[in-house]
XYZ file of C-alpha atoms in Angstrom:
394
model
C -38.550 0.119 19.436
C -39.261 2.041 16.990
C -36.099 3.970 15.779
C -37.564 6.800 14.432
C -38.422 7.695 18.329
C -36.268 9.041 20.821
C -34.240 6.249 22.516
C -34.725 6.146 26.207
C -30.510 5.984 26.741
C -31.083 9.570 24.518
C -33.489 11.066 26.769
C -31.547 10.417 29.974
C -28.348 11.937 28.316
C -30.301 14.727 27.574
C -31.846 15.065 31.350
C -28.382 14.560 32.560
C -26.517 17.409 30.504
C -29.828 19.542 31.592
C -29.443 18.848 35.156
C -25.839 19.383 35.615
C -26.262 22.873 33.905
C -24.334 21.930 30.638
C -26.381 24.244 28.331
C -23.733 23.944 25.427
C -23.601 20.369 25.648
C -26.858 19.619 25.894
C -27.473 21.656 23.084
C -24.697 20.143 20.600
C -26.307 17.039 21.663
C -29.590 18.127 20.947
C -28.179 19.084 17.376
C -26.885 15.823 17.207
C -29.870 14.084 17.187
C -31.903 16.292 15.003
C -29.295 15.773 12.592
C -29.958 11.566 12.812
C -33.790 11.717 12.848
C -34.048 13.853 9.672
C -34.225 10.706 7.570
C -36.348 9.070 9.731
C -38.869 11.518 11.817
C -38.807 14.554 10.207
C -41.161 15.854 12.244
C -38.845 15.523 15.568
C -36.103 16.812 13.513
C -37.932 20.105 12.831
C -39.086 19.891 16.269
C -35.871 19.870 17.906
C -33.850 22.224 15.077
C -36.825 25.080 16.556
C -35.699 24.684 20.204
C -32.204 24.690 18.732
C -32.728 28.239 17.004
C -35.080 29.968 19.689
C -32.982 29.212 22.776
C -35.070 30.849 25.095
C -32.642 29.729 28.398
C -30.141 32.537 27.159
C -31.910 35.894 27.337
C -32.046 38.711 24.917
C -28.623 39.986 26.064
C -26.245 37.663 24.210
C -26.908 35.727 20.388
C -25.732 32.607 20.804
C -24.341 30.464 17.840
C -26.193 28.452 16.267
C -24.988 24.720 16.229
C -26.367 23.565 13.491
C -24.940 25.502 10.984
C -20.651 26.473 11.176
C -19.524 30.090 12.072
C -19.129 32.787 9.753
C -16.541 35.035 9.641
C -16.471 38.871 8.293
C -13.308 40.038 6.598
C -10.884 41.525 9.079
C -13.202 40.073 11.843
C -10.804 38.590 14.519
C -11.570 34.742 14.520
C -13.140 33.566 17.884
C -10.982 31.137 19.890
C -12.571 27.924 21.690
C -13.950 28.929 24.714
C -11.139 27.984 27.610
C -13.646 27.868 30.116
C -15.769 24.597 28.977
C -13.066 21.986 29.464
C -13.002 19.161 26.504
C -15.118 16.212 27.462
C -13.805 12.977 29.321
C -14.372 9.550 29.399
C -16.927 8.494 31.655
C -15.096 5.857 33.181
C -11.451 7.026 33.437
C -12.314 11.013 33.505
C -9.049 11.701 31.543
C -9.599 14.438 28.605
C -10.764 12.911 24.951
C -8.738 15.615 23.439
C -4.880 17.525 23.981
C -4.491 20.825 23.866
C -1.764 23.139 22.704
C -0.937 26.381 23.845
C -1.452 29.032 21.190
C 1.385 30.403 20.459
C 4.646 30.705 17.535
C 5.421 27.504 16.163
C 8.979 27.088 14.436
C 7.831 26.065 10.638
C 8.814 22.130 10.092
C 11.542 20.920 7.541
C 9.484 19.943 4.727
C 10.337 19.203 0.891
C 9.282 21.819 -1.703
C 6.075 19.964 -3.050
C 4.449 19.233 0.632
C 5.281 22.725 1.965
C 3.380 24.270 -1.162
C 0.098 22.541 -0.426
C 0.617 23.272 3.632
C 0.711 27.101 2.403
C -1.953 26.735 0.050
C -4.094 25.398 3.007
C -2.997 28.770 4.698
C -3.613 30.880 1.960
C -7.270 29.326 1.499
C -8.145 30.418 4.762
C -6.839 33.783 4.571
C -8.447 35.032 1.527
C -11.564 33.531 2.697
C -13.795 36.839 1.373
C -12.569 36.496 -1.946
C -13.389 32.508 -2.186
C -16.794 33.195 -0.725
C -17.168 35.896 -2.809
C -16.715 33.226 -5.624
C -19.418 30.965 -3.709
C -16.213 28.520 -2.365
C -15.438 27.726 0.728
C -11.605 27.103 1.797
C -10.622 23.406 2.247
C -12.074 22.016 5.380
C -9.900 18.410 5.697
C -6.753 17.163 4.920
C -5.316 13.714 5.210
C -1.415 14.353 5.707
C 0.045 10.638 4.581
C 3.798 9.369 5.552
C 6.105 7.750 7.500
C 7.042 8.486 11.121
C 9.329 11.554 11.779
C 8.085 13.443 8.346
C 6.844 16.288 9.769
C 2.940 15.671 9.987
C 2.331 16.014 13.263
C 4.718 19.410 13.439
C 2.695 20.572 9.862
C -0.634 20.647 12.041
C 1.226 22.521 14.734
C 2.478 24.808 12.815
C -0.872 25.693 10.701
C -3.036 26.081 13.785
C -0.494 28.618 14.884
C -0.012 30.466 11.627
C -3.566 30.701 11.852
C -3.945 31.641 15.426
C -6.654 28.732 16.448
C -6.592 26.446 19.104
C -5.610 22.917 18.436
C -6.945 19.468 19.389
C -5.173 16.241 19.108
C -7.832 13.359 19.497
C -6.539 11.086 22.475
C -6.989 7.283 21.140
C -6.014 6.013 23.940
C -8.675 7.564 25.849
C -11.409 7.682 23.528
C -10.865 3.803 22.886
C -13.117 1.867 25.566
C -13.716 -1.316 26.502
C -17.165 -1.068 27.035
C -19.454 -1.488 24.005
C -20.773 1.743 22.096
C -18.717 3.677 24.245
C -15.765 4.626 21.721
C -18.233 5.659 19.070
C -19.709 8.128 21.943
C -16.265 8.870 22.932
C -15.177 10.098 19.480
C -18.177 11.816 18.650
C -18.380 14.123 21.800
C -14.695 14.629 21.635
C -15.125 16.092 17.759
C -18.453 18.062 18.724
C -16.621 19.614 21.358
C -13.764 20.837 18.301
C -17.007 22.114 16.117
C -18.068 24.183 19.466
C -15.613 27.731 17.642
C -12.699 27.660 14.970
C -10.242 25.526 15.438
C -7.110 22.979 14.313
C -8.392 19.411 14.821
C -5.461 16.439 14.151
C -6.697 12.939 14.224
C -3.628 11.340 14.517
C -2.997 7.702 13.369
C -6.651 7.363 12.218
C -5.939 4.247 10.650
C -6.403 2.799 14.197
C -10.099 3.928 14.509
C -10.756 3.770 10.489
C -9.744 0.609 8.614
C -11.147 -0.902 5.973
C -14.918 -2.222 7.095
C -13.798 -5.310 4.818
C -11.121 -6.069 7.265
C -12.725 -9.558 8.813
C -10.217 -9.543 12.112
C -11.471 -6.341 13.444
C -14.636 -6.387 15.966
C -17.986 -4.508 14.866
C -16.883 -1.529 17.417
C -14.528 -0.629 15.070
C -16.468 -0.611 12.470
C -18.947 1.164 13.935
C -15.613 3.836 14.346
C -15.406 4.411 10.701
C -18.702 5.349 10.381
C -18.816 7.782 12.828
C -15.781 8.877 11.412
C -17.286 9.211 7.912
C -20.493 11.129 9.605
C -18.489 13.680 10.950
C -15.990 14.601 8.336
C -19.026 15.091 6.179
C -20.767 17.429 8.876
C -17.432 19.301 9.529
C -17.486 23.120 9.305
C -15.461 24.986 7.162
C -14.659 27.611 9.950
C -12.090 24.921 10.957
C -9.267 22.626 9.302
C -10.204 18.763 10.430
C -6.575 17.206 9.623
C -6.424 13.386 9.681
C -2.393 11.630 9.760
C -1.294 8.249 8.726
C 1.600 5.797 8.653
C -0.622 2.880 6.964
C -2.698 4.431 4.361
C -3.155 1.085 2.957
C -5.055 0.562 6.345
C -7.770 3.401 5.853
C -11.360 2.586 4.911
C -11.818 3.780 0.866
C -14.706 5.573 1.454
C -12.964 7.810 3.881
C -10.367 8.772 1.462
C -13.368 10.754 -0.647
C -14.652 12.569 2.465
C -11.204 14.792 2.332
C -10.738 17.688 0.403
C -7.181 17.382 0.418
C -4.034 14.706 0.490
C -0.686 15.353 1.310
C 1.910 12.916 1.059
C 4.849 13.418 2.665
C 8.467 12.046 1.453
C 11.502 11.496 2.877
C 13.980 14.019 2.377
C 16.281 13.759 -0.411
C 19.824 14.453 -0.446
C 19.357 18.392 -0.778
C 17.025 17.764 1.879
C 19.184 16.368 4.362
C 22.082 18.425 3.862
C 19.474 21.586 4.939
C 17.771 19.361 7.898
C 21.552 18.977 8.578
C 22.839 22.623 8.297
C 19.403 23.856 10.781
C 19.233 21.087 13.434
C 22.962 21.327 13.593
C 22.792 24.983 14.318
C 25.422 27.014 15.982
C 27.704 24.163 15.445
C 26.762 24.035 11.564
C 30.580 25.415 10.424
C 31.978 23.132 12.743
C 31.203 20.097 10.460
C 30.628 22.079 7.492
C 33.667 19.803 5.511
C 31.230 16.522 6.794
C 28.299 17.765 5.607
C 28.196 15.765 2.460
C 29.171 12.989 3.674
C 26.713 12.529 6.799
C 24.058 13.425 4.106
C 25.364 10.492 2.389
C 24.804 8.208 5.359
C 21.544 9.257 6.586
C 20.062 9.650 3.205
C 16.670 7.264 3.836
C 16.068 9.148 7.007
C 13.351 11.026 8.635
C 13.827 14.627 9.458
C 13.302 13.189 13.037
C 16.196 10.729 12.878
C 18.399 13.492 11.441
C 17.492 16.130 14.526
C 18.390 13.361 16.472
C 21.785 12.740 15.337
C 22.345 16.241 14.902
C 21.072 16.750 18.888
C 23.689 14.238 20.113
C 26.525 15.668 17.949
C 25.803 19.254 19.602
C 25.809 17.716 23.052
C 29.104 15.951 22.679
C 30.702 18.945 21.250
C 29.292 21.139 24.399
C 30.156 18.374 26.837
C 34.133 18.109 25.516
C 33.855 14.661 24.778
C 34.173 14.497 21.120
C 35.736 16.855 18.068
C 33.341 17.031 14.876
C 36.059 14.694 12.904
C 35.811 12.282 16.209
C 31.964 12.294 16.273
C 31.713 11.827 12.244
C 34.130 8.997 12.141
C 32.392 7.428 15.132
C 29.147 7.669 13.224
C 30.322 6.434 9.998
C 31.630 3.342 11.876
C 28.300 2.778 13.353
C 25.767 3.128 10.764
C 27.970 1.933 7.268
C 27.755 -1.377 8.122
C 23.713 -1.256 7.919
C 23.937 0.348 4.561
C 23.916 -1.556 1.142
C 27.183 -2.130 -0.709
C 26.648 -0.002 -3.193
C 26.250 2.730 -0.923
C 28.744 2.165 1.029
C 31.563 2.091 -1.936
C 29.553 5.864 -2.920
C 30.654 7.220 0.409
C 34.060 5.203 0.368
C 34.662 7.368 -2.912
C 33.360 10.519 -1.073
C 35.497 10.376 1.703
C 38.385 9.851 -0.585
C 37.548 12.546 -2.862
C 37.629 15.103 -0.322
C 40.677 13.671 1.158
C 39.190 14.021 4.567
C 40.303 10.364 5.624
C 43.188 8.146 4.819
C 42.310 5.061 2.559
C 42.996 2.872 5.417
C 41.049 4.889 7.437
C 37.947 4.894 5.294
C 38.218 1.075 4.218
C 38.352 0.509 8.020
C 34.987 2.172 8.750
C 33.369 1.583 5.513
C 34.307 -2.469 4.678
C 35.015 -1.402 0.935
C 38.111 -2.896 0.077
C 41.178 -0.420 -0.891
C 41.421 -1.452 -3.780
C 37.712 -0.847 -4.857
C 37.977 2.555 -3.583
C 41.307 3.390 -6.017
C 39.190 2.197 -8.911
C 36.347 3.338 -8.357
C 38.173 6.870 -7.769
C 40.181 6.682 -11.094
C 36.565 5.887 -13.031
C 36.632 2.443 -13.244
C 33.489 -0.064 -12.129
C 34.837 -3.316 -9.870
C 33.547 -6.528 -11.278
C 31.034 -8.576 -9.345
C 32.427 -11.394 -7.411
C 31.904 -14.827 -9.689
C 32.848 -16.944 -12.947
C 34.961 -14.783 -15.185
C 32.731 -14.219 -18.488
C 34.266 -16.802 -21.172
């Protein structure tokens, strides 16, 4: 078959959409074909683009958006939202939606380190100052990839961005996109992204490492390698009227070519000791005062945890207080006892020393909770460094 000609499958798809009366979907599909054949058959591509511009089926009463170029806004104008009357595309077999949607509304700002928060706020500032950028011949950041361990705020940041921009948030549902049928996953992926392009939105490609692995990885089947190509093309063609965000816990798995496609890389870090304290105060909410004397101790135990893990601990404390099953002191003691065994020895010594210096517990109790000897605690408090066990120096 001549690859410069429209295939029979493509003709069937156009006919199916036209017969079903799905004009917008048909236009998007034709726009995709126009891009596909631009290099292979310039005349065919030109004809398709001409049909898209004329669009006589819509009549003269409305001026439809051109799917061949992104939306543009005038300063101060309200940004059009995604058309809620058109449901997101579905997988042809399961009939499940390829995109998860979140309702518009206020979202609380996530816990973030100063550096990450600054990068997120820059994304917002660029879109709020679109007119200034346009006058300088510039566009706001179109795409960003969020990198970090689970629970550090990547998904919450995407939700907060959408809330601040008053845009619909779509999240690609990988469980539905991935199909057992050869070639279907790529079609699902394109359909989902093309739908999101219809009007300004924030699209989150969560766990993008699942569909954009390094193409040199011989353990992957050809289908996954084709998905990488789809993602590369869609990121290249993403309109600056919307924001495309990818998120990953495993940056080392992502194809190198994809990294170059994203305008920004935001590295989400685990909170430092001050960040842990701030998170505890926020998540403990109205009960924070009851734990005030224990915040520094809890921060030492939770150092290295994600914001999500810290929130779970705080919520467990609040539930116990609400039910009357423990006091702040008993809850913290039990928590130290259960968690200190997981801490490195040096960190347990720091914890035991801090408890002794604050006078919160007796040395005997501290030793029992942290498995640090009372002699070691006394020496550390006195400023001595405990000797490591082994052969004495000659």
